[in-house]
Amino acid sequence: MSGERVGRARHRMQLAAPAGVVYAVLADAVRLPLCFSASVHVERLESDSERERLRVWSLLDGQLRSWTASRRLDPVERRIEFWQERSTSPLDSVTGALSIRGCGPRDAELELQYGFSTTGGLPDDAAWAAWCADLNLRMQLADLKWFAERWTRLDELALSFEHSIRINGPAELAYDFLYRAGDWAELVPHVARVGLTEDAPGVQRMAVETLTEHGSQTTEAVRICFPHAGRLVYKRTVVPELLAAHTGEWSIVPDETGVTVTGKQSVVLREENITAVLGEGADLARARQHVRAALGSECLALLTLAKQHAEGAVRML
């Protein structure tokens, strides 16, 4: 006879960062993929001053999984309660709370309590859920510590920018070029090789070898495609040495006179690698300039080719 198996756990961690900073990092759900290495994308579905509903995509045990969750935010007590409205199998429910307590002006203690239940009551499912949840949360805590303890430098380490282009052609063709990234090695000058798999519709895994001024480099990414909304979002899971995190989004917006295609990117720099990559004497300002120029150039090249693809098809009609 099937039943329910329940697991519970608690973690505590000391951070060399103010409690307000730690809370602010955790409260900004949409930016969590820049902080947590396993987090791929978060969409805010609903929000008010105290509560929010989120759609979350994250890598668990190497597999991309998605669920809907709600959070209750209390900035006064610095407490975030969370529960999954729709969990991913074999989990039936996940609930928990994060509490941040100040231990002085520059130190904090975080406490995480959570519980889960599994469907069907199978021991193997419960064991997997316990192992996976514990591993994932320990990784997230380590990521949070790395991120929050750089609080005096976060404004300089984090960088967001975007580029747009106008296209006199169908939005569907612009989207098609960006979606078919597996063909980029034949079409994009700075792309030498692409390995792309799509195990589920609209969920792509990519390994891309690109040519740079310093030679070639290989990165990996997960992409989530929303064709009806004209959007593709991505998270690089293997990044260049100069980056700690890299997320982005392609959006295709039609209007009465044409189409606007925009590439948005957000990165966090890995300051300790700056001199190794850019040479002695290079500082954070130089790294910001270098990253923005390099990623901006790649983005503009892809936007230009998307424009050529869409407008060229129109001229052939």
PDB file of C-alpha atoms in Angstrom:
ATOM      1  CA  MET A   1       0.000   0.000   0.000  1.00  0.00           C
ATOM      2  CA  SER A   2       1.481   3.335  -1.001  1.00  0.00           C
ATOM      3  CA  GLY A   3       2.041   6.112   1.508  1.00  0.00           C
ATOM      4  CA  GLU A   4       3.823   9.382   2.045  1.00  0.00           C
ATOM      5  CA  ARG A   5       7.464   9.708   3.023  1.00  0.00           C
ATOM      6  CA  VAL A   6       8.576  12.915   4.669  1.00  0.00           C
ATOM      7  CA  GLY A   7      12.007  14.445   5.127  1.00  0.00           C
ATOM      8  CA  ARG A   8      13.118  17.479   7.112  1.00  0.00           C
ATOM      9  CA  ALA A   9      16.426  19.272   7.534  1.00  0.00           C
ATOM     10  CA  ARG A  10      18.000  22.424   8.940  1.00  0.00           C
ATOM     11  CA  HIS A  11      21.167  24.271   7.944  1.00  0.00           C
ATOM     12  CA  ARG A  12      22.926  27.212   9.570  1.00  0.00           C
ATOM     13  CA  MET A  13      25.680  29.313   8.022  1.00  0.00           C
ATOM     14  CA  GLN A  14      27.729  32.337   9.046  1.00  0.00           C
ATOM     15  CA  LEU A  15      28.312  35.049   6.438  1.00  0.00           C
ATOM     16  CA  ALA A  16      30.692  37.990   6.466  1.00  0.00           C
ATOM     17  CA  ALA A  17      28.011  40.336   5.147  1.00  0.00           C
ATOM     18  CA  PRO A  18      25.297  42.505   6.728  1.00  0.00           C
ATOM     19  CA  ALA A  19      21.980  40.780   7.340  1.00  0.00           C
ATOM     20  CA  GLY A  20      20.212  43.349   5.152  1.00  0.00           C
ATOM     21  CA  VAL A  21      22.478  42.534   2.217  1.00  0.00           C
ATOM     22  CA  VAL A  22      21.907  38.779   2.554  1.00  0.00           C
ATOM     23  CA  TYR A  23      18.154  39.282   2.723  1.00  0.00           C
ATOM     24  CA  ALA A  24      18.174  41.610  -0.297  1.00  0.00           C
ATOM     25  CA  VAL A  25      20.057  39.034  -2.401  1.00  0.00           C
ATOM     26  CA  LEU A  26      17.581  36.278  -1.521  1.00  0.00           C
ATOM     27  CA  ALA A  27      14.509  38.498  -1.896  1.00  0.00           C
ATOM     28  CA  ASP A  28      15.302  39.446  -5.513  1.00  0.00           C
ATOM     29  CA  ALA A  29      14.054  36.189  -7.028  1.00  0.00           C
ATOM     30  CA  VAL A  30      14.494  37.126 -10.698  1.00  0.00           C
ATOM     31  CA  ARG A  31      18.225  37.754 -10.189  1.00  0.00           C
ATOM     32  CA  LEU A  32      18.859  34.524  -8.277  1.00  0.00           C
ATOM     33  CA  PRO A  33      20.321  32.761 -11.373  1.00  0.00           C
ATOM     34  CA  LEU A  34      23.237  35.214 -11.114  1.00  0.00           C
ATOM     35  CA  CYS A  35      23.841  34.069  -7.552  1.00  0.00           C
ATOM     36  CA  PHE A  36      23.057  30.340  -7.629  1.00  0.00           C
ATOM     37  CA  SER A  37      24.954  28.167 -10.089  1.00  0.00           C
ATOM     38  CA  ALA A  38      22.134  25.593 -10.383  1.00  0.00           C
ATOM     39  CA  SER A  39      19.403  28.196 -10.932  1.00  0.00           C
ATOM     40  CA  VAL A  40      18.705  28.697 -14.645  1.00  0.00           C
ATOM     41  CA  HIS A  41      15.717  31.043 -14.831  1.00  0.00           C
ATOM     42  CA  VAL A  42      13.008  32.549 -12.618  1.00  0.00           C
ATOM     43  CA  GLU A  43       9.827  34.245 -13.827  1.00  0.00           C
ATOM     44  CA  ARG A  44       7.722  36.291 -11.417  1.00  0.00           C
ATOM     45  CA  LEU A  45       4.078  35.395 -12.116  1.00  0.00           C
ATOM     46  CA  GLU A  46       2.405  37.465  -9.398  1.00  0.00           C
ATOM     47  CA  SER A  47       3.672  39.848  -6.749  1.00  0.00           C
ATOM     48  CA  ASP A  48       2.514  42.232  -4.044  1.00  0.00           C
ATOM     49  CA  SER A  49       4.251  43.765  -1.059  1.00  0.00           C
ATOM     50  CA  GLU A  50       4.277  40.523   0.932  1.00  0.00           C
ATOM     51  CA  ARG A  51       3.850  37.568  -1.384  1.00  0.00           C
ATOM     52  CA  GLU A  52       4.939  36.386  -4.839  1.00  0.00           C
ATOM     53  CA  ARG A  53       4.383  33.435  -7.153  1.00  0.00           C
ATOM     54  CA  LEU A  54       7.321  32.223  -9.219  1.00  0.00           C
ATOM     55  CA  ARG A  55       8.014  29.815 -12.064  1.00  0.00           C
ATOM     56  CA  VAL A  56      11.438  28.315 -11.444  1.00  0.00           C
ATOM     57  CA  TRP A  57      13.799  26.366 -13.696  1.00  0.00           C
ATOM     58  CA  SER A  58      16.790  24.766 -12.005  1.00  0.00           C
ATOM     59  CA  LEU A  59      19.314  21.987 -12.505  1.00  0.00           C
ATOM     60  CA  LEU A  60      18.789  19.153 -10.044  1.00  0.00           C
ATOM     61  CA  ASP A  61      21.142  16.213 -10.284  1.00  0.00           C
ATOM     62  CA  GLY A  62      22.147  17.497 -13.718  1.00  0.00           C
ATOM     63  CA  GLN A  63      18.569  17.543 -15.034  1.00  0.00           C
ATOM     64  CA  LEU A  64      16.602  20.703 -15.767  1.00  0.00           C
ATOM     65  CA  ARG A  65      13.446  20.710 -13.686  1.00  0.00           C
ATOM     66  CA  SER A  66      10.696  23.282 -13.340  1.00  0.00           C
ATOM     67  CA  TRP A  67       8.085  24.052 -10.708  1.00  0.00           C
ATOM     68  CA  THR A  68       5.792  26.783  -9.452  1.00  0.00           C
ATOM     69  CA  ALA A  69       6.466  28.197  -6.004  1.00  0.00           C
ATOM     70  CA  SER A  70       5.157  30.888  -3.696  1.00  0.00           C
ATOM     71  CA  ARG A  71       7.126  32.973  -1.228  1.00  0.00           C
ATOM     72  CA  ARG A  72       6.091  35.199   1.680  1.00  0.00           C
ATOM     73  CA  LEU A  73       8.599  38.013   2.276  1.00  0.00           C
ATOM     74  CA  ASP A  74       9.109  39.741   5.613  1.00  0.00           C
ATOM     75  CA  PRO A  75      11.842  42.390   5.286  1.00  0.00           C
ATOM     76  CA  VAL A  76      11.431  43.533   8.911  1.00  0.00           C
ATOM     77  CA  GLU A  77      12.127  40.085  10.365  1.00  0.00           C
ATOM     78  CA  ARG A  78      14.322  39.232   7.375  1.00  0.00           C
ATOM     79  CA  ARG A  79      12.447  36.001   6.839  1.00  0.00           C
ATOM     80  CA  ILE A  80      11.333  34.297   3.609  1.00  0.00           C
ATOM     81  CA  GLU A  81       8.840  31.442   3.730  1.00  0.00           C
ATOM     82  CA  PHE A  82       8.465  29.306   0.617  1.00  0.00           C
ATOM     83  CA  TRP A  83       6.336  26.443  -0.617  1.00  0.00           C
ATOM     84  CA  GLN A  84       5.961  24.708  -3.928  1.00  0.00           C
ATOM     85  CA  GLU A  85       2.477  24.826  -5.415  1.00  0.00           C
ATOM     86  CA  ARG A  86       3.389  22.293  -8.078  1.00  0.00           C
ATOM     87  CA  SER A  87       6.397  20.121  -7.437  1.00  0.00           C
ATOM     88  CA  THR A  88       8.480  18.001  -9.759  1.00  0.00           C
ATOM     89  CA  SER A  89       8.176  14.202  -9.470  1.00  0.00           C
ATOM     90  CA  PRO A  90       8.801  12.324  -7.225  1.00  0.00           C
ATOM     91  CA  LEU A  91       8.369  15.269  -4.845  1.00  0.00           C
ATOM     92  CA  ASP A  92       4.828  15.859  -3.660  1.00  0.00           C
ATOM     93  CA  SER A  93       5.506  19.004  -1.624  1.00  0.00           C
ATOM     94  CA  VAL A  94       8.360  21.243  -0.493  1.00  0.00           C
ATOM     95  CA  THR A  95       8.062  23.885   2.221  1.00  0.00           C
ATOM     96  CA  GLY A  96      10.566  25.871   4.209  1.00  0.00           C
ATOM     97  CA  ALA A  97      11.806  29.159   5.577  1.00  0.00           C
ATOM     98  CA  LEU A  98      14.960  31.266   5.422  1.00  0.00           C
ATOM     99  CA  SER A  99      15.785  33.503   8.374  1.00  0.00           C
ATOM    100  CA  ILE A 100      18.670  35.975   8.498  1.00  0.00           C
ATOM    101  CA  ARG A 101      19.886  37.328  11.829  1.00  0.00           C
ATOM    102  CA  GLY A 102      22.390  40.162  12.204  1.00  0.00           C
ATOM    103  CA  CYS A 103      25.508  39.316  14.205  1.00  0.00           C
ATOM    104  CA  GLY A 104      26.992  42.799  14.013  1.00  0.00           C
ATOM    105  CA  PRO A 105      27.185  45.476  11.317  1.00  0.00           C
ATOM    106  CA  ARG A 106      29.099  43.253   8.863  1.00  0.00           C
ATOM    107  CA  ASP A 107      28.132  39.703   9.820  1.00  0.00           C
ATOM    108  CA  ALA A 108      24.998  37.577   9.678  1.00  0.00           C
ATOM    109  CA  GLU A 109      23.718  34.099  10.416  1.00  0.00           C
ATOM    110  CA  LEU A 110      21.383  32.379   7.992  1.00  0.00           C
ATOM    111  CA  GLU A 111      19.126  29.536   9.048  1.00  0.00           C
ATOM    112  CA  LEU A 112      17.361  27.377   6.484  1.00  0.00           C
ATOM    113  CA  GLN A 113      14.635  24.956   7.501  1.00  0.00           C
ATOM    114  CA  TYR A 114      12.808  22.848   4.954  1.00  0.00           C
ATOM    115  CA  GLY A 115      10.677  19.767   4.606  1.00  0.00           C
ATOM    116  CA  PHE A 116       9.443  17.659   1.724  1.00  0.00           C
ATOM    117  CA  SER A 117       7.214  14.693   0.993  1.00  0.00           C
ATOM    118  CA  THR A 118       7.359  12.226  -1.875  1.00  0.00           C
ATOM    119  CA  THR A 119       4.534  10.642  -3.821  1.00  0.00           C
ATOM    120  CA  GLY A 120       3.915   6.926  -3.641  1.00  0.00           C
ATOM    121  CA  GLY A 121       5.959   6.344  -0.505  1.00  0.00           C
ATOM    122  CA  LEU A 122       8.778   4.541  -2.346  1.00  0.00           C
ATOM    123  CA  PRO A 123      12.011   4.377  -0.316  1.00  0.00           C
ATOM    124  CA  ASP A 124      14.197   5.003  -3.371  1.00  0.00           C
ATOM    125  CA  ASP A 125      12.252   8.155  -4.231  1.00  0.00           C
ATOM    126  CA  ALA A 126      12.550   9.438  -0.688  1.00  0.00           C
ATOM    127  CA  ALA A 127      16.275   8.695  -0.602  1.00  0.00           C
ATOM    128  CA  TRP A 128      16.839  10.446  -3.948  1.00  0.00           C
ATOM    129  CA  ALA A 129      14.794  13.463  -2.868  1.00  0.00           C
ATOM    130  CA  ALA A 130      16.701  13.758   0.418  1.00  0.00           C
ATOM    131  CA  TRP A 131      20.078  13.426  -1.279  1.00  0.00           C
ATOM    132  CA  CYS A 132      19.237  15.798  -4.124  1.00  0.00           C
ATOM    133  CA  ALA A 133      17.660  18.430  -1.878  1.00  0.00           C
ATOM    134  CA  ASP A 134      20.578  18.367   0.540  1.00  0.00           C
ATOM    135  CA  LEU A 135      23.196  18.551  -2.232  1.00  0.00           C
ATOM    136  CA  ASN A 136      21.365  21.344  -4.056  1.00  0.00           C
ATOM    137  CA  LEU A 137      20.829  23.412  -0.929  1.00  0.00           C
ATOM    138  CA  ARG A 138      24.429  23.017   0.204  1.00  0.00           C
ATOM    139  CA  MET A 139      25.559  24.225  -3.227  1.00  0.00           C
ATOM    140  CA  GLN A 140      23.176  27.183  -2.997  1.00  0.00           C
ATOM    141  CA  LEU A 141      24.460  28.112   0.443  1.00  0.00           C
ATOM    142  CA  ALA A 142      28.038  28.017  -0.812  1.00  0.00           C
ATOM    143  CA  ASP A 143      27.066  30.152  -3.817  1.00  0.00           C
ATOM    144  CA  LEU A 144      25.235  32.612  -1.573  1.00  0.00           C
ATOM    145  CA  LYS A 145      28.269  32.924   0.686  1.00  0.00           C
ATOM    146  CA  TRP A 146      30.571  33.659  -2.269  1.00  0.00           C
ATOM    147  CA  PHE A 147      28.140  36.215  -3.693  1.00  0.00           C
ATOM    148  CA  ALA A 148      27.007  38.019  -0.526  1.00  0.00           C
ATOM    149  CA  GLU A 149      30.466  38.297   1.013  1.00  0.00           C
ATOM    150  CA  ARG A 150      31.491  40.456  -1.941  1.00  0.00           C
ATOM    151  CA  TRP A 151      28.792  42.924  -0.938  1.00  0.00           C
ATOM    152  CA  THR A 152      31.114  45.948  -0.954  1.00  0.00           C
ATOM    153  CA  ARG A 153      31.953  45.211  -4.611  1.00  0.00           C
ATOM    154  CA  LEU A 154      28.695  43.853  -6.015  1.00  0.00           C
ATOM    155  CA  ASP A 155      27.780  47.063  -7.833  1.00  0.00           C
ATOM    156  CA  GLU A 156      31.082  46.842  -9.696  1.00  0.00           C
ATOM    157  CA  LEU A 157      31.162  43.066 -10.158  1.00  0.00           C
ATOM    158  CA  ALA A 158      27.630  42.866 -11.595  1.00  0.00           C
ATOM    159  CA  LEU A 159      27.032  44.249 -15.067  1.00  0.00           C
ATOM    160  CA  SER A 160      23.911  44.337 -17.272  1.00  0.00           C
ATOM    161  CA  PHE A 161      23.567  45.660 -20.818  1.00  0.00           C
ATOM    162  CA  GLU A 162      21.509  45.169 -23.967  1.00  0.00           C
ATOM    163  CA  HIS A 163      21.622  45.698 -27.723  1.00  0.00           C
ATOM    164  CA  SER A 164      18.725  46.049 -30.162  1.00  0.00           C
ATOM    165  CA  ILE A 165      18.236  46.023 -33.905  1.00  0.00           C
ATOM    166  CA  ARG A 166      15.274  46.837 -36.167  1.00  0.00           C
ATOM    167  CA  ILE A 167      14.182  44.256 -38.709  1.00  0.00           C
ATOM    168  CA  ASN A 168      11.902  44.780 -41.683  1.00  0.00           C
ATOM    169  CA  GLY A 169      10.834  41.180 -41.812  1.00  0.00           C
ATOM    170  CA  PRO A 170       8.680  38.596 -40.018  1.00  0.00           C
ATOM    171  CA  ALA A 171       9.218  38.112 -36.297  1.00  0.00           C
ATOM    172  CA  GLU A 172       8.944  34.348 -36.855  1.00  0.00           C
ATOM    173  CA  LEU A 173      12.041  34.315 -39.071  1.00  0.00           C
ATOM    174  CA  ALA A 174      14.086  36.351 -36.604  1.00  0.00           C
ATOM    175  CA  TYR A 175      13.081  33.919 -33.868  1.00  0.00           C
ATOM    176  CA  ASP A 176      13.862  30.983 -36.150  1.00  0.00           C
ATOM    177  CA  PHE A 177      17.467  32.106 -36.616  1.00  0.00           C
ATOM    178  CA  LEU A 178      18.029  32.502 -32.868  1.00  0.00           C
ATOM    179  CA  TYR A 179      16.265  29.222 -32.090  1.00  0.00           C
ATOM    180  CA  ARG A 180      18.305  27.157 -34.578  1.00  0.00           C
ATOM    181  CA  ALA A 181      21.570  27.769 -32.759  1.00  0.00           C
ATOM    182  CA  GLY A 182      22.767  24.357 -33.883  1.00  0.00           C
ATOM    183  CA  ASP A 183      23.346  25.897 -37.337  1.00  0.00           C
ATOM    184  CA  TRP A 184      25.423  28.830 -36.102  1.00  0.00           C
ATOM    185  CA  ALA A 185      28.798  27.203 -36.831  1.00  0.00           C
ATOM    186  CA  GLU A 186      27.963  27.436 -40.552  1.00  0.00           C
ATOM    187  CA  LEU A 187      26.562  30.960 -40.358  1.00  0.00           C
ATOM    188  CA  VAL A 188      28.327  32.934 -37.599  1.00  0.00           C
ATOM    189  CA  PRO A 189      31.997  33.886 -38.159  1.00  0.00           C
ATOM    190  CA  HIS A 190      33.020  33.799 -34.481  1.00  0.00           C
ATOM    191  CA  VAL A 191      31.385  30.398 -33.827  1.00  0.00           C
ATOM    192  CA  ALA A 192      33.624  27.418 -34.628  1.00  0.00           C
ATOM    193  CA  ARG A 193      31.485  24.563 -33.303  1.00  0.00           C
ATOM    194  CA  VAL A 194      28.080  24.013 -31.722  1.00  0.00           C
ATOM    195  CA  GLY A 195      26.750  20.912 -30.021  1.00  0.00           C
ATOM    196  CA  LEU A 196      23.029  21.228 -29.346  1.00  0.00           C
ATOM    197  CA  THR A 197      20.487  18.809 -27.921  1.00  0.00           C
ATOM    198  CA  GLU A 198      16.798  19.337 -27.220  1.00  0.00           C
ATOM    199  CA  ASP A 199      15.652  16.542 -24.937  1.00  0.00           C
ATOM    200  CA  ALA A 200      12.319  18.268 -24.295  1.00  0.00           C
ATOM    201  CA  PRO A 201      10.507  20.732 -26.573  1.00  0.00           C
ATOM    202  CA  GLY A 202      11.879  24.209 -26.036  1.00  0.00           C
ATOM    203  CA  VAL A 203      14.655  23.151 -23.648  1.00  0.00           C
ATOM    204  CA  GLN A 204      18.090  23.184 -25.262  1.00  0.00           C
ATOM    205  CA  ARG A 205      21.560  22.254 -24.034  1.00  0.00           C
ATOM    206  CA  MET A 206      24.414  23.909 -25.912  1.00  0.00           C
ATOM    207  CA  ALA A 207      28.182  23.602 -26.038  1.00  0.00           C
ATOM    208  CA  VAL A 208      29.680  26.389 -28.148  1.00  0.00           C
ATOM    209  CA  GLU A 209      33.289  26.891 -29.209  1.00  0.00           C
ATOM    210  CA  THR A 210      33.879  30.544 -30.080  1.00  0.00           C
ATOM    211  CA  LEU A 211      36.886  32.306 -31.561  1.00  0.00           C
ATOM    212  CA  THR A 212      38.287  35.210 -29.532  1.00  0.00           C
ATOM    213  CA  GLU A 213      41.285  37.511 -29.738  1.00  0.00           C
ATOM    214  CA  HIS A 214      43.071  35.141 -27.313  1.00  0.00           C
ATOM    215  CA  GLY A 215      42.209  31.940 -29.193  1.00  0.00           C
ATOM    216  CA  SER A 216      39.163  29.708 -28.812  1.00  0.00           C
ATOM    217  CA  GLN A 217      37.015  29.044 -25.771  1.00  0.00           C
ATOM    218  CA  THR A 218      34.183  26.619 -25.094  1.00  0.00           C
ATOM    219  CA  THR A 219      31.143  27.490 -23.026  1.00  0.00           C
ATOM    220  CA  GLU A 220      27.993  25.565 -22.187  1.00  0.00           C
ATOM    221  CA  ALA A 221      24.467  26.841 -21.675  1.00  0.00           C
ATOM    222  CA  VAL A 222      20.874  25.872 -21.039  1.00  0.00           C
ATOM    223  CA  ARG A 223      18.256  27.685 -23.111  1.00  0.00           C
ATOM    224  CA  ILE A 224      14.509  27.842 -22.489  1.00  0.00           C
ATOM    225  CA  CYS A 225      12.464  28.833 -25.529  1.00  0.00           C
ATOM    226  CA  PHE A 226       9.073  30.582 -25.486  1.00  0.00           C
ATOM    227  CA  PRO A 227       8.089  30.740 -29.193  1.00  0.00           C
ATOM    228  CA  HIS A 228       4.605  32.168 -28.638  1.00  0.00           C
ATOM    229  CA  ALA A 229       6.071  35.019 -26.578  1.00  0.00           C
ATOM    230  CA  GLY A 230       9.017  35.548 -28.937  1.00  0.00           C
ATOM    231  CA  ARG A 231      11.563  34.963 -26.160  1.00  0.00           C
ATOM    232  CA  LEU A 232      14.572  32.743 -25.524  1.00  0.00           C
ATOM    233  CA  VAL A 233      16.275  32.877 -22.134  1.00  0.00           C
ATOM    234  CA  TYR A 234      19.568  31.252 -21.270  1.00  0.00           C
ATOM    235  CA  LYS A 235      22.045  30.573 -18.509  1.00  0.00           C
ATOM    236  CA  ARG A 236      25.650  29.698 -19.193  1.00  0.00           C
ATOM    237  CA  THR A 237      26.544  26.719 -17.045  1.00  0.00           C
ATOM    238  CA  VAL A 238      30.215  26.733 -18.089  1.00  0.00           C
ATOM    239  CA  VAL A 239      31.554  30.279 -18.332  1.00  0.00           C
ATOM    240  CA  PRO A 240      34.827  31.922 -19.357  1.00  0.00           C
ATOM    241  CA  GLU A 241      37.424  32.399 -16.611  1.00  0.00           C
ATOM    242  CA  LEU A 242      36.604  36.071 -16.231  1.00  0.00           C
ATOM    243  CA  LEU A 243      32.963  35.383 -15.311  1.00  0.00           C
ATOM    244  CA  ALA A 244      31.284  33.868 -12.270  1.00  0.00           C
ATOM    245  CA  ALA A 245      27.813  33.934 -13.875  1.00  0.00           C
ATOM    246  CA  HIS A 246      26.196  34.861 -17.184  1.00  0.00           C
ATOM    247  CA  THR A 247      22.468  34.997 -18.005  1.00  0.00           C
ATOM    248  CA  GLY A 248      20.670  36.453 -21.003  1.00  0.00           C
ATOM    249  CA  GLU A 249      17.506  36.814 -23.011  1.00  0.00           C
ATOM    250  CA  TRP A 250      16.579  37.274 -26.659  1.00  0.00           C
ATOM    251  CA  SER A 251      13.242  39.005 -27.242  1.00  0.00           C
ATOM    252  CA  ILE A 252      11.461  39.598 -30.559  1.00  0.00           C
ATOM    253  CA  VAL A 253       8.777  42.304 -30.430  1.00  0.00           C
ATOM    254  CA  PRO A 254       6.734  43.121 -33.578  1.00  0.00           C
ATOM    255  CA  ASP A 255       4.933  46.435 -34.100  1.00  0.00           C
ATOM    256  CA  GLU A 256       3.180  48.283 -36.935  1.00  0.00           C
ATOM    257  CA  THR A 257       6.373  49.056 -38.858  1.00  0.00           C
ATOM    258  CA  GLY A 258       8.615  46.065 -38.243  1.00  0.00           C
ATOM    259  CA  VAL A 259      10.304  44.063 -35.513  1.00  0.00           C
ATOM    260  CA  THR A 260      12.668  44.959 -32.685  1.00  0.00           C
ATOM    261  CA  VAL A 261      15.037  42.199 -31.593  1.00  0.00           C
ATOM    262  CA  THR A 262      16.883  42.748 -28.325  1.00  0.00           C
ATOM    263  CA  GLY A 263      19.660  40.813 -26.663  1.00  0.00           C
ATOM    264  CA  LYS A 264      19.931  41.390 -22.903  1.00  0.00           C
ATOM    265  CA  GLN A 265      22.848  40.101 -20.843  1.00  0.00           C
ATOM    266  CA  SER A 266      23.756  40.109 -17.164  1.00  0.00           C
ATOM    267  CA  VAL A 267      27.083  38.930 -15.774  1.00  0.00           C
ATOM    268  CA  VAL A 268      29.004  38.732 -12.528  1.00  0.00           C
ATOM    269  CA  LEU A 269      32.762  39.124 -12.840  1.00  0.00           C
ATOM    270  CA  ARG A 270      35.266  36.867 -11.111  1.00  0.00           C
ATOM    271  CA  GLU A 271      37.657  39.500  -9.838  1.00  0.00           C
ATOM    272  CA  GLU A 272      40.340  37.056  -8.716  1.00  0.00           C
ATOM    273  CA  ASN A 273      40.921  35.981 -12.342  1.00  0.00           C
ATOM    274  CA  ILE A 274      41.315  39.428 -13.897  1.00  0.00           C
ATOM    275  CA  THR A 275      45.116  39.579 -14.030  1.00  0.00           C
ATOM    276  CA  ALA A 276      45.399  35.955 -15.169  1.00  0.00           C
ATOM    277  CA  VAL A 277      43.123  36.679 -18.135  1.00  0.00           C
ATOM    278  CA  LEU A 278      43.895  40.311 -18.985  1.00  0.00           C
ATOM    279  CA  GLY A 279      47.463  40.628 -17.703  1.00  0.00           C
ATOM    280  CA  GLU A 280      49.252  42.485 -14.938  1.00  0.00           C
ATOM    281  CA  GLY A 281      47.910  45.932 -14.254  1.00  0.00           C
ATOM    282  CA  ALA A 282      44.370  45.111 -15.390  1.00  0.00           C
ATOM    283  CA  ASP A 283      41.737  46.215 -12.885  1.00  0.00           C
ATOM    284  CA  LEU A 284      38.002  45.815 -12.433  1.00  0.00           C
ATOM    285  CA  ALA A 285      37.207  48.780 -14.670  1.00  0.00           C
ATOM    286  CA  ARG A 286      39.273  47.230 -17.466  1.00  0.00           C
ATOM    287  CA  ALA A 287      37.525  43.887 -16.954  1.00  0.00           C
ATOM    288  CA  ARG A 288      34.086  45.501 -17.162  1.00  0.00           C
ATOM    289  CA  GLN A 289      35.077  47.249 -20.373  1.00  0.00           C
ATOM    290  CA  HIS A 290      36.530  44.059 -21.858  1.00  0.00           C
ATOM    291  CA  VAL A 291      33.506  41.884 -21.020  1.00  0.00           C
ATOM    292  CA  ARG A 292      30.994  44.406 -22.267  1.00  0.00           C
ATOM    293  CA  ALA A 293      32.883  44.870 -25.542  1.00  0.00           C
ATOM    294  CA  ALA A 294      33.404  41.140 -26.143  1.00  0.00           C
ATOM    295  CA  LEU A 295      29.884  40.003 -25.300  1.00  0.00           C
ATOM    296  CA  GLY A 296      28.379  43.030 -27.003  1.00  0.00           C
ATOM    297  CA  SER A 297      30.262  42.269 -30.215  1.00  0.00           C
ATOM    298  CA  GLU A 298      28.999  38.661 -30.197  1.00  0.00           C
ATOM    299  CA  CYS A 299      25.439  39.817 -29.541  1.00  0.00           C
ATOM    300  CA  LEU A 300      25.487  42.396 -32.329  1.00  0.00           C
ATOM    301  CA  ALA A 301      26.879  39.845 -34.770  1.00  0.00           C
ATOM    302  CA  LEU A 302      23.986  37.482 -34.037  1.00  0.00           C
ATOM    303  CA  LEU A 303      21.422  40.304 -34.251  1.00  0.00           C
ATOM    304  CA  THR A 304      22.807  41.360 -37.620  1.00  0.00           C
ATOM    305  CA  LEU A 305      22.588  37.822 -38.965  1.00  0.00           C
ATOM    306  CA  ALA A 306      19.043  37.449 -37.629  1.00  0.00           C
ATOM    307  CA  LYS A 307      18.165  40.632 -39.521  1.00  0.00           C
ATOM    308  CA  GLN A 308      19.750  39.305 -42.720  1.00  0.00           C
ATOM    309  CA  HIS A 309      17.926  35.994 -42.326  1.00  0.00           C
ATOM    310  CA  ALA A 310      14.511  37.627 -41.878  1.00  0.00           C
ATOM    311  CA  GLU A 311      14.875  40.378 -44.461  1.00  0.00           C
ATOM    312  CA  GLY A 312      16.555  38.132 -47.019  1.00  0.00           C
ATOM    313  CA  ALA A 313      13.656  35.700 -46.917  1.00  0.00           C
ATOM    314  CA  VAL A 314      11.258  38.604 -47.531  1.00  0.00           C
ATOM    315  CA  ARG A 315      13.218  39.771 -50.600  1.00  0.00           C
ATOM    316  CA  MET A 316      13.095  36.254 -52.040  1.00  0.00           C
ATOM    317  CA  LEU A 317       9.282  36.172 -51.936  1.00  0.00           C
TER     318      LEU A 317
END
